[in-house]
Coordinates of C-alpha atoms in Angstrom, one line a residue:
Chain D
L1 CA 112.8 77.4 101.3
A2 CA 116.0 76.5 99.5
K3 CA 117.9 79.6 98.4
T4 CA 119.3 79.7 94.8
T5 CA 122.4 81.4 93.5
Q6 CA 123.0 82.1 89.8
P7 CA 125.1 84.5 87.8
I8 CA 123.7 88.0 87.6
S9 CA 124.4 88.3 83.9
M10 CA 125.8 86.4 80.8
D11 CA 126.5 87.4 77.3
S12 CA 126.4 85.1 74.3
Y13 CA 126.2 85.2 70.5
E14 CA 123.6 84.0 68.2
G15 CA 123.9 80.3 67.4
Q16 CA 125.9 79.4 70.5
E17 CA 124.8 77.1 73.2
V18 CA 124.3 78.8 76.6
N19 CA 124.6 77.1 79.9
I20 CA 123.3 78.8 83.1
T21 CA 124.2 77.1 86.3
C22 CA 122.3 77.5 89.5
S23 CA 123.3 76.4 93.0
H24 CA 120.7 75.3 95.6
N25 CA 122.7 73.7 98.4
N26 CA 119.8 73.4 100.8
I27 CA 117.4 71.7 98.4
A28 CA 114.9 69.4 100.2
T29 CA 114.1 65.8 99.2
N30 CA 110.7 66.7 97.8
D31 CA 111.7 69.9 96.0
Y32 CA 111.6 70.3 92.2
I33 CA 113.9 72.5 90.2
T34 CA 112.2 74.9 87.8
W35 CA 113.3 77.5 85.4
Y36 CA 111.3 80.5 84.1
Q37 CA 112.1 83.1 81.4
Q38 CA 111.0 86.7 81.6
F39 CA 110.9 89.4 79.0
P40 CA 110.6 93.1 80.0
S41 CA 107.1 94.1 81.2
Q42 CA 105.8 90.6 80.8
G43 CA 105.1 87.8 83.2
P44 CA 107.6 84.9 83.6
R45 CA 107.1 82.0 81.4
F46 CA 107.8 78.4 82.4
I47 CA 110.7 76.8 80.5
I48 CA 111.5 73.5 82.1
Q49 CA 111.3 71.5 85.4
G50 CA 113.1 68.5 86.7
Y51 CA 113.8 66.4 89.8
K52 CA 117.0 64.6 88.9
T53 CA 119.3 63.6 86.0
K54 CA 118.4 65.2 82.7
V55 CA 115.2 66.6 81.3
T56 CA 114.8 67.8 77.7
N57 CA 112.0 69.6 76.0
E58 CA 111.6 71.5 72.7
V59 CA 113.3 74.6 74.0
A60 CA 115.9 73.6 76.6
S61 CA 117.6 70.9 78.6
L62 CA 118.0 70.7 82.4
F63 CA 120.9 68.8 83.9
I64 CA 120.8 67.9 87.6
P65 CA 123.6 66.0 89.2
A66 CA 123.0 63.2 91.7
D67 CA 123.4 65.4 94.8
R68 CA 120.9 67.9 93.4
K69 CA 122.8 70.8 94.9
S70 CA 123.1 72.5 91.5
S71 CA 121.4 72.5 88.1
T72 CA 122.3 73.7 84.7
L73 CA 119.9 75.1 82.1
S74 CA 121.1 74.6 78.6
L75 CA 119.7 76.6 75.7
P76 CA 120.9 75.3 72.3
R77 CA 121.7 77.7 69.5
V78 CA 120.4 80.9 71.1
S79 CA 118.9 83.7 69.0
L80 CA 118.4 87.4 69.7
S81 CA 114.9 86.6 70.9
D82 CA 116.3 84.6 73.8
T83 CA 117.6 87.8 75.4
A84 CA 115.7 87.8 78.7
V85 CA 116.1 87.2 82.4
Y86 CA 116.2 83.5 83.5
Y87 CA 115.1 82.5 86.9
C88 CA 116.1 79.3 88.7
L89 CA 113.6 78.2 91.4
V90 CA 113.3 75.4 93.9
V91 CA 109.7 74.5 94.3
G92 CA 108.6 72.8 97.5
N93 CA 105.3 71.7 99.0
A94 CA 103.6 75.1 98.5
G95 CA 103.9 74.6 94.8
N96 CA 102.3 77.9 93.8
M97 CA 104.3 80.0 96.3
L98 CA 107.2 80.6 94.0
T99 CA 110.4 82.2 95.5
F100 CA 112.3 84.1 92.8
G101 CA 115.9 85.1 93.2
G102 CA 117.6 87.8 91.2
G103 CA 117.8 85.7 88.0
T104 CA 120.4 85.8 85.2
R105 CA 120.1 88.5 82.6
L106 CA 121.1 86.8 79.3
M107 CA 122.1 89.1 76.5
V108 CA 122.4 87.5 73.0
K109 CA 124.4 89.5 70.5
P110 CA 124.4 89.3 66.7
Chain O
K1 CA 92.6 78.2 75.4
A2 CA 92.8 81.8 76.7
G3 CA 95.7 82.7 78.9
V4 CA 95.7 84.5 82.3
T5 CA 94.0 87.9 81.9
Q6 CA 94.8 90.8 84.2
T7 CA 92.9 94.0 84.2
P8 CA 93.6 96.9 84.0
R9 CA 97.0 96.8 82.3
Y10 CA 98.0 100.2 83.6
L11 CA 96.9 102.3 86.5
I12 CA 97.9 105.6 88.0
K13 CA 96.7 106.3 91.6
T14 CA 97.4 108.9 94.2
R15 CA 99.0 108.3 97.6
G16 CA 96.4 107.3 100.2
Q17 CA 93.9 105.9 97.6
Q18 CA 93.1 102.3 97.3
V19 CA 93.2 100.1 94.2
T20 CA 91.7 96.8 93.1
L21 CA 93.3 94.6 90.5
S22 CA 91.6 91.7 88.8
C23 CA 92.9 88.3 87.5
S24 CA 91.0 85.8 85.4
P25 CA 92.9 82.4 85.5
I26 CA 93.0 79.9 82.7
S27 CA 89.8 77.9 82.6
G28 CA 89.9 75.0 84.9
H29 CA 92.7 76.3 87.1
R30 CA 91.9 76.5 90.7
S31 CA 95.1 78.0 92.1
V32 CA 95.8 81.8 91.7
S33 CA 98.8 83.5 93.1
W34 CA 99.9 87.1 93.1
Y35 CA 103.4 88.6 92.9
Q36 CA 104.8 92.1 93.1
Q37 CA 107.8 93.0 90.9
T38 CA 109.9 96.1 91.5
P39 CA 113.4 97.0 90.3
G40 CA 114.7 97.0 93.9
Q41 CA 113.1 93.9 95.4
G42 CA 112.6 91.8 92.3
L43 CA 109.7 89.3 92.1
Q44 CA 108.0 88.8 95.5
F45 CA 105.2 86.4 96.4
L46 CA 102.1 88.1 97.8
F47 CA 99.5 85.4 98.4
E48 CA 97.9 82.3 96.9
Y49 CA 94.3 81.3 96.7
F50 CA 92.9 77.9 96.1
S51 CA 89.2 77.2 95.9
E52 CA 88.3 80.5 97.4
T53 CA 90.7 80.1 100.4
Q54 CA 94.0 81.8 101.0
R55 CA 96.5 79.0 101.2
N56 CA 99.8 80.8 101.4
K57 CA 100.8 84.4 102.3
G58 CA 104.0 86.3 101.7
N59 CA 105.6 88.9 103.9
F60 CA 103.5 92.0 103.0
P61 CA 101.6 94.4 105.3
G62 CA 97.9 94.0 105.9
R63 CA 97.2 96.8 103.4
F64 CA 97.6 94.1 100.7
S65 CA 94.6 91.7 100.6
G66 CA 93.0 89.4 98.1
R67 CA 90.1 87.1 97.5
Q68 CA 89.0 84.5 95.1
F69 CA 85.5 83.9 93.7
S70 CA 83.7 80.6 93.1
N71 CA 84.7 80.9 89.4
S72 CA 88.4 81.1 90.4
R73 CA 88.7 84.7 89.4
S74 CA 90.7 86.6 91.9
E75 CA 91.1 90.2 93.0
M76 CA 93.8 91.9 95.0
N77 CA 93.3 95.1 96.9
V78 CA 95.9 97.6 98.2
S79 CA 94.6 100.2 100.6
T80 CA 96.2 103.5 101.6
L81 CA 98.6 103.4 98.7
E82 CA 102.2 104.5 99.2
L83 CA 104.8 105.6 96.6
G84 CA 106.7 102.3 97.2
D85 CA 103.7 100.3 96.0
S86 CA 104.5 101.3 92.5
A87 CA 105.2 98.1 90.8
L88 CA 104.2 95.5 88.2
Y89 CA 101.7 93.2 89.8
L90 CA 101.6 89.7 88.3
C91 CA 99.0 87.0 88.7
A92 CA 99.7 83.3 88.0
S93 CA 97.4 80.4 87.8
S94 CA 97.9 76.6 87.8
P95 CA 95.5 73.7 88.0
L96 CA 96.2 72.6 91.5
G97 CA 99.3 74.7 92.6
T98 CA 101.3 71.6 93.4
R99 CA 105.1 71.5 93.2
N100 CA 105.4 69.7 89.9
T101 CA 103.1 71.8 87.8
E102 CA 103.9 75.0 86.0
A103 CA 102.4 78.4 86.8
F104 CA 101.0 80.5 84.0
F105 CA 101.5 84.2 84.4
G106 CA 99.5 87.0 83.1
Q107 CA 100.9 90.2 81.5
G108 CA 100.6 92.1 84.7
T109 CA 99.2 95.4 85.9
R110 CA 101.6 98.3 86.0
L111 CA 100.6 100.4 89.0
T112 CA 102.1 103.9 89.4
V113 CA 101.5 105.7 92.7
V114 CA 102.0 109.5 92.5

């Protein structure tokens, strides 16, 4: 399973764009890159998933360069309610056997 | 559509006892997986069931077991509880559990072993 590395924590202010980068040097050809968000004492919530290039949905964008060894989650105009832990995962053949790393603790300040 | 339901939400047990946690997946979802979350070890995969069969298993001792019923509901059991088993236990369901589908997590069961 590809290991992921992401910053332990990040601070931002309301209204700013936040970019969280994750490295996954050993990603396999069939792996997908997935991001989850978790609030305290709740289960993680799926944010976005991609295989290559750029994916955008109503809450975030995911940028994946051609070599797929890293990815960047972009959260536009964050609010206080975006304060959470964000996990980058590489999902392989065993799709529902998710391997979580330490995540990035995002703190959004007023 | 109802989400993933885990019961009970909170549980306090004594060392040496056993415990059973329950998970009802989203209707139509056939894959159910379980995770343990602790401050020290983070989120760790326990096992996954698909159509009543264990399909994947994490690196946990045999005291941790699970099963899935024909209606996709799942239970996990921990026998001979230890203090270190205190954790948030999370269940997730997905339609097929393939790599390009999202997993939906429940709120978790907070287990405290005293």
